[in-house]
XYZ file of C-alpha atoms in Angstrom:
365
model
C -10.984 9.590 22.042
C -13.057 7.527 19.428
C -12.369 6.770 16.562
C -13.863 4.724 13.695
C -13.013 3.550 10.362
C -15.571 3.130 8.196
C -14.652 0.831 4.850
C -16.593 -0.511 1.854
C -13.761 -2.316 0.201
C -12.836 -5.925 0.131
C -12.315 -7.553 3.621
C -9.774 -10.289 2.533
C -7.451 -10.571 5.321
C -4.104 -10.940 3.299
C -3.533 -7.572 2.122
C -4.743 -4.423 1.238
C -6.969 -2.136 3.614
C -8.319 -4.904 6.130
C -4.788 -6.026 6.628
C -3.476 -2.017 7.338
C -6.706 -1.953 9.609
C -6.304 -4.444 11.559
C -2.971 -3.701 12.115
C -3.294 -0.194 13.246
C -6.573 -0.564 15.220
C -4.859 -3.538 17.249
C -2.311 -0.888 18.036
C -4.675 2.064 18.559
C -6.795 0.454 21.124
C -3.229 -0.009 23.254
C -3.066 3.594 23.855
C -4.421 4.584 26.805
C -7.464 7.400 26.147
C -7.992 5.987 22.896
C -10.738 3.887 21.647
C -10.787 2.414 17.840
C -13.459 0.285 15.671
C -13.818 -0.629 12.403
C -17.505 -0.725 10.615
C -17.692 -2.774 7.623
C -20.743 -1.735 5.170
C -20.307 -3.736 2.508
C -18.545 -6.603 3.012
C -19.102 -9.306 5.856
C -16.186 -9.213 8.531
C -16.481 -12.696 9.158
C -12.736 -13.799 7.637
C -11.451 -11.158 9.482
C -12.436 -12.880 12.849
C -11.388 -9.077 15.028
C -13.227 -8.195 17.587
C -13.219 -4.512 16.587
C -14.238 -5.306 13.401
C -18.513 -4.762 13.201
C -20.300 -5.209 9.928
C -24.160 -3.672 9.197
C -25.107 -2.786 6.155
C -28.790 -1.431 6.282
C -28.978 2.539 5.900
C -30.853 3.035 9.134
C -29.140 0.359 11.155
C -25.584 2.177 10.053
C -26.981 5.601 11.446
C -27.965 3.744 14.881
C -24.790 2.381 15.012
C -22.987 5.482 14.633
C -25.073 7.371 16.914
C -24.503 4.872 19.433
C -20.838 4.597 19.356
C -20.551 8.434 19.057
C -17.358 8.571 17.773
C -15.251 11.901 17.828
C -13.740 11.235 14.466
C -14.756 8.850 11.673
C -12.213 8.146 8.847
C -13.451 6.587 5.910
C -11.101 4.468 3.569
C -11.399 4.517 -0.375
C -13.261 6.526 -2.054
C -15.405 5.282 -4.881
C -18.337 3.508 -3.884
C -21.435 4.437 -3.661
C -22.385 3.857 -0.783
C -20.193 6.704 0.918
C -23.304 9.124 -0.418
C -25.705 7.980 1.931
C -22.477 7.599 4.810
C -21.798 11.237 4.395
C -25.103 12.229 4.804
C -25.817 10.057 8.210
C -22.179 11.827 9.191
C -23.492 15.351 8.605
C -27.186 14.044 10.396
C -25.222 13.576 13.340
C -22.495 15.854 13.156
C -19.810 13.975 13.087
C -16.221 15.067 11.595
C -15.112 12.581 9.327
C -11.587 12.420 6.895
C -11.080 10.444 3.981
C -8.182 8.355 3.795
C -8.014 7.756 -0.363
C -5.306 5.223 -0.632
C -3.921 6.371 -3.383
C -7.150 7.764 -5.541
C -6.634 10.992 -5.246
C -3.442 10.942 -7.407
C -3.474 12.618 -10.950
C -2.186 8.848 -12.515
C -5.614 6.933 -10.663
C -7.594 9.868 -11.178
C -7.019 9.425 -14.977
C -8.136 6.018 -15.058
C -11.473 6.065 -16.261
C -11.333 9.488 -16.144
C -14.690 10.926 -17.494
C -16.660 8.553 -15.037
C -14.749 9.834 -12.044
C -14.886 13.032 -13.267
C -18.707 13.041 -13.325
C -18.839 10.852 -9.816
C -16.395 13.654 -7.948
C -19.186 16.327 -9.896
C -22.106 14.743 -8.619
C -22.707 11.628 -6.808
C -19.699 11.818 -4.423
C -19.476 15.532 -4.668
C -20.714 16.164 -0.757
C -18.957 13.595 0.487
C -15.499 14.769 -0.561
C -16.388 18.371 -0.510
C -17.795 18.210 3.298
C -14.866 16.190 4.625
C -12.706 17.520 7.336
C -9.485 16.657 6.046
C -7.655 14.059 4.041
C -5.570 11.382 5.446
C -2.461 10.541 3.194
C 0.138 7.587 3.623
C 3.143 10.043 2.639
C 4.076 13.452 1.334
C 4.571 11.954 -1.876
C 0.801 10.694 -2.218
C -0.246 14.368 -0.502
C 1.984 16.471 -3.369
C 0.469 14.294 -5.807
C -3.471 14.545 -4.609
C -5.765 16.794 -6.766
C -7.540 17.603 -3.734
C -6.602 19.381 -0.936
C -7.727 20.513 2.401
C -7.105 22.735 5.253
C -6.390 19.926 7.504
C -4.206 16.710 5.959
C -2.534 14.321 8.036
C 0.350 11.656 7.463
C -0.787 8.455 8.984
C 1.661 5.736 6.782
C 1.214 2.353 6.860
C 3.248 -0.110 9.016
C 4.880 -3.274 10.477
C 4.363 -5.896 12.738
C 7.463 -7.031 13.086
C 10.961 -6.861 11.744
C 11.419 -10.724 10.084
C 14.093 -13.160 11.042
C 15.987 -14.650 7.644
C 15.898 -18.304 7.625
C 19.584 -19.079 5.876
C 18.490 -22.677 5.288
C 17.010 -21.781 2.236
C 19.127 -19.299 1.056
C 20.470 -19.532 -2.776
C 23.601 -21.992 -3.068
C 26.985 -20.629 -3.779
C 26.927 -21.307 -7.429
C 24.302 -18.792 -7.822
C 26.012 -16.051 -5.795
C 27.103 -14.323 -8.724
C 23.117 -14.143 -10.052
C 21.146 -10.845 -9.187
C 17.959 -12.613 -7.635
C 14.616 -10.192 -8.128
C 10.758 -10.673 -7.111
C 7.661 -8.475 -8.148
C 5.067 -9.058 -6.196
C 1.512 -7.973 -6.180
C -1.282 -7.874 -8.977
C -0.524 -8.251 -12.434
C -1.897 -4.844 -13.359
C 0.079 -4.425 -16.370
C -0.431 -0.490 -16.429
C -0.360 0.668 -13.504
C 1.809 -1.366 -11.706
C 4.390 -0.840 -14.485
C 5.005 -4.847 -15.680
C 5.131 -3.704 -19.321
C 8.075 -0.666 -18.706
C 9.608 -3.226 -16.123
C 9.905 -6.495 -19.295
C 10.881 -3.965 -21.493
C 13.996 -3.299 -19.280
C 14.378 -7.133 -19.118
C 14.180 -7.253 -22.787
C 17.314 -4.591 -22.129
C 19.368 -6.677 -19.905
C 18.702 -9.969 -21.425
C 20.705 -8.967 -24.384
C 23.502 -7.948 -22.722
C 23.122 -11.722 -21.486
C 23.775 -10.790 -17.608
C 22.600 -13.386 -14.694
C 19.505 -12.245 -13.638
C 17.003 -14.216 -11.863
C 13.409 -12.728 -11.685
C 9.947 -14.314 -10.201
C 6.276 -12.506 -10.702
C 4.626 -13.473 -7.594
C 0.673 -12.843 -8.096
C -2.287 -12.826 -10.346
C -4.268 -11.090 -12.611
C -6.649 -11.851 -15.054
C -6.982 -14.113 -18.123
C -5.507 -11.377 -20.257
C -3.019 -9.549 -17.906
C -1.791 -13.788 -17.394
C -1.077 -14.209 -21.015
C 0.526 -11.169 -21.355
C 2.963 -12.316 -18.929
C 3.547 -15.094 -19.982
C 3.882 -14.312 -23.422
C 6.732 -11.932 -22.472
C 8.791 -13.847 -20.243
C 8.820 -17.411 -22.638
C 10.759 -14.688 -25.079
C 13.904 -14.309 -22.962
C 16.975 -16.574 -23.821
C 19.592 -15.485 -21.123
C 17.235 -14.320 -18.288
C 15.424 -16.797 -15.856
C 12.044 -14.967 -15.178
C 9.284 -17.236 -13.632
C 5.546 -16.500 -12.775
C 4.004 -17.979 -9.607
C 0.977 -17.804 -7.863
C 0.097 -15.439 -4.834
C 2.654 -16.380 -1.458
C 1.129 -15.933 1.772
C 2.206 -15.784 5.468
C 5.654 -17.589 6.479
C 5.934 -19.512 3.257
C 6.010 -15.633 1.822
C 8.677 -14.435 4.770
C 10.714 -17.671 4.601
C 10.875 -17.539 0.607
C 11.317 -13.603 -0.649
C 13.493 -13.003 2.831
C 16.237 -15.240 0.066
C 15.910 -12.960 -2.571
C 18.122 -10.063 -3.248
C 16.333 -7.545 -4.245
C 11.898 -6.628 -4.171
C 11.454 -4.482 -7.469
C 8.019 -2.079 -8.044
C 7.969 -0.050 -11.277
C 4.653 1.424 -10.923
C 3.109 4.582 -12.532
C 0.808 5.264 -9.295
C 0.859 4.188 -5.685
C -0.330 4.960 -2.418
C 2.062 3.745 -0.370
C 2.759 -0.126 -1.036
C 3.224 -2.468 1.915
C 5.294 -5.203 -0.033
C 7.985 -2.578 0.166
C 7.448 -2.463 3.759
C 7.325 -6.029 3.469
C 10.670 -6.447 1.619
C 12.409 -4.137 4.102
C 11.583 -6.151 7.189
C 13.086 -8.858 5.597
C 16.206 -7.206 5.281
C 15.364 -7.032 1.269
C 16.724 -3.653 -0.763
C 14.084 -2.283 -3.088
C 14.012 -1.103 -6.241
C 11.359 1.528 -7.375
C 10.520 3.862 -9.464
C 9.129 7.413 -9.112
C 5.785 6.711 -8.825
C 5.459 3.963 -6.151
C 5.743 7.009 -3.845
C 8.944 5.649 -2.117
C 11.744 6.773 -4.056
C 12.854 9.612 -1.284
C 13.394 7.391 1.395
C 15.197 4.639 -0.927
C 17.961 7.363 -1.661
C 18.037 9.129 1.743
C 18.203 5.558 3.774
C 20.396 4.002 0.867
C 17.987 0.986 1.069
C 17.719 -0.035 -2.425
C 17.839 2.104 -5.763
C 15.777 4.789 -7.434
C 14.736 3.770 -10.786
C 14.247 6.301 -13.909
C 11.405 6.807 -15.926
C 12.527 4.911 -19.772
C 13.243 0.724 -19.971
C 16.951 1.811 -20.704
C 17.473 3.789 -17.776
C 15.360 1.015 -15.408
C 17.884 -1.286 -17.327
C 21.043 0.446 -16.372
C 19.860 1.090 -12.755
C 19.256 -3.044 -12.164
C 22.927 -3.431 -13.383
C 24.589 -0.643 -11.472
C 22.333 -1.935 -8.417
C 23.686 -5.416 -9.239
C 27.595 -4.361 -9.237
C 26.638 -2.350 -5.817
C 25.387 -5.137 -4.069
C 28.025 -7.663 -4.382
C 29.901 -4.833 -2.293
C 27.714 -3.798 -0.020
C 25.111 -6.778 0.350
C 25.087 -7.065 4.103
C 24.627 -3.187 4.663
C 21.683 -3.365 2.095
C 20.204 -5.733 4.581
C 21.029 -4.054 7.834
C 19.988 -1.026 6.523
C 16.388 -1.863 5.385
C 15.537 -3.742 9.048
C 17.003 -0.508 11.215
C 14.427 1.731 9.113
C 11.784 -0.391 9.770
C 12.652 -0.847 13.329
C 12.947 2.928 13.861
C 10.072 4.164 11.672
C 7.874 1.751 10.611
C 6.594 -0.741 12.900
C 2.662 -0.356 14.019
C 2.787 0.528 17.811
C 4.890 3.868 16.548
C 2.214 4.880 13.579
C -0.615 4.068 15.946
C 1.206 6.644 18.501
C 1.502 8.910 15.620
C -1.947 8.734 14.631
C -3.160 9.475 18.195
C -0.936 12.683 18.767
C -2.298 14.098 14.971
C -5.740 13.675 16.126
C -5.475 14.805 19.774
C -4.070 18.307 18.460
C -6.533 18.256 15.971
C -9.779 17.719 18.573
C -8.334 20.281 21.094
C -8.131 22.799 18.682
C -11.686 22.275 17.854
C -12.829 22.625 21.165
C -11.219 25.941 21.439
């Protein structure tokens, strides 16, 4: 079987879609039968540094390449850029059967933002390209139920692991502090979507009850998503809430793996890797509805479903707090196992294999 992924996104290496990429593609070309690539066509792959990574750019060059590698499945990530109108219609030249994998854009929240352009992009531009698909490719059931579009064939393909994380206790908090509910946010500073406004209006909450809670904003945004920050947390008397730049690789597992608790109050999500991240540290998360991962916080008992208003986001961080002085060490224990039995890359790459294997046989039928 071959497979390529075809992206036009942003090839930083620290997170997003190059990171899940790499990941799964180091994993997919480990199974026997199975061959996997990844063609960049917009950004250069050179930070990457993966030898399955390939970057070309020019329209004719892109249909070579494709015809070349003759792949039995294509699977494009994203979904707005332009671009993917002239990909679609060197797919169809060649008659290939590609799926898009929309990472989140299909959802009725992102499909509101700027809604009248995307409405006249899905109408028009891009109207081939995710008409003529073969399928969508969704991260969970809670990203599928929430897609406006639908197809015959949709597959689960989540993201994944590396590695379950040892905790370092050398730098974990002192005793003084034990009685001080330690939370992180990390990720962009997207003060919609990502819920920061609902989530310091809950703060607000709590820091007039005047409980000890520690909370750090790991991340950055820009000029105007930074000042709103910081204009909220320099309010709170009782509370210590910090902002810090992005954290990256073992400074990031070393530091959050102290932490109590990883919190995510967004309004949309795919299916966000710092909770994966958080987990594999042996970290309990806190989430709301939208971040796509409230099921499997309440059937796993790894962390704590939020609600939708500050005051009930308020009273969940509190009842979470007086839970986890209890039941700490089986928050942690908890969150690895799951990861460890569900999560890490060499099982989703398996996964991935099986869906499309069933899928290509039944085509040849």
């Amino acid at each position: 079987m071959k497979l390529l992924h075809i992206t036009a996104t942003h090839l930083n290496q620290e997170g997003g879609i190059p990171a899940v990429l790499r990941n799964l593609v180091k994993y997919q070309n480990t199974i026997t039968g199975m061959n996997s690539k990844v063609l960049a066509i917009k950004k250069n792959v050179t930070r990457i540094n993966d030898e399955h990574f390939d970057y070309v750019t020019d329209y004719h060059l892109i249909s070579k390449y494709i015809y070349d590698y003759s792949p039995d499945i294509v699977i494009i990530h994203s979904v707005y850029f332009f671009r993917y109108y002239y990909i679609e219609k060197i797919l169809r030249k060649n008659n290939v059967k590609y799926f898009i994998e929309p990472h989140g854009s299909f959802g009725r929240i992102a499909q509101k933002k700027s809604k009248w352009k995307k409405q006249i992009v899905n109408n028009t531009l891009l109207y081939r390209f995710i008409k003529n698909a073969e399928g969508y490719i969704f991260l969970n059931e809670g990203e599928k139920e929430n897609s406006v579009f639908r197809k015959k064939h949709e597959f689960i393909i989540p993201n994944g692991m590396d590695k379950i994380i040892k905790i370092n206790n050398d730098f974990k908090f002192s005793e003084s502090e034990k009685d001080i509910l330690f939370i992180y946010f990390i990720g962009r500073f997207d003060i919609t979507y990502k819920g920061i406004d609902i989530l310091l209006d809950a703060i607000d909450i709590i820091d007039k009850e005047k409980e000890n809670i520690s909370i750090t904003f790991f991340g950055i945004g820009n000029k105007k998503e930074e000042n709103y920050l910081d204009n909220r947390i320099k309010n709170l008397k009782y509370i210590d809430a910090k902002k810090h730049g992005p954290i990256y690789g073992k400074e990031k597992e070393q530091f959050l793996s102290q932490y109590d608790a990883m919190i995510l109050t967004s309004r949309s999500e795919g299916f966000p890797m710092t909770v994966l991240e958080a987990w594999s540290y042996g970290v309990p998360c806190l989430v709301t509805k939208g971040t796509n991962m409230g099921d499997v916080v309440q059937t796993e008992k790894i962390g704590y479903l939020l609600g939708d208003t500050p005051q009930q986001i308020a009273c969940d961080i509190l009842n979470f707090k007086k839970d986890y002085i209890i039941n700490k060490q089986n928050y942690g224990i908890r969150s690895q196992y799951y990861i460890k039995e569900n999560c890490l890359w060499s099982q989703i790459a398996e996964q991935s294999y099986k869906q499309f294997s069933v899928f290509l046989k039944a085509k040849r039928l």
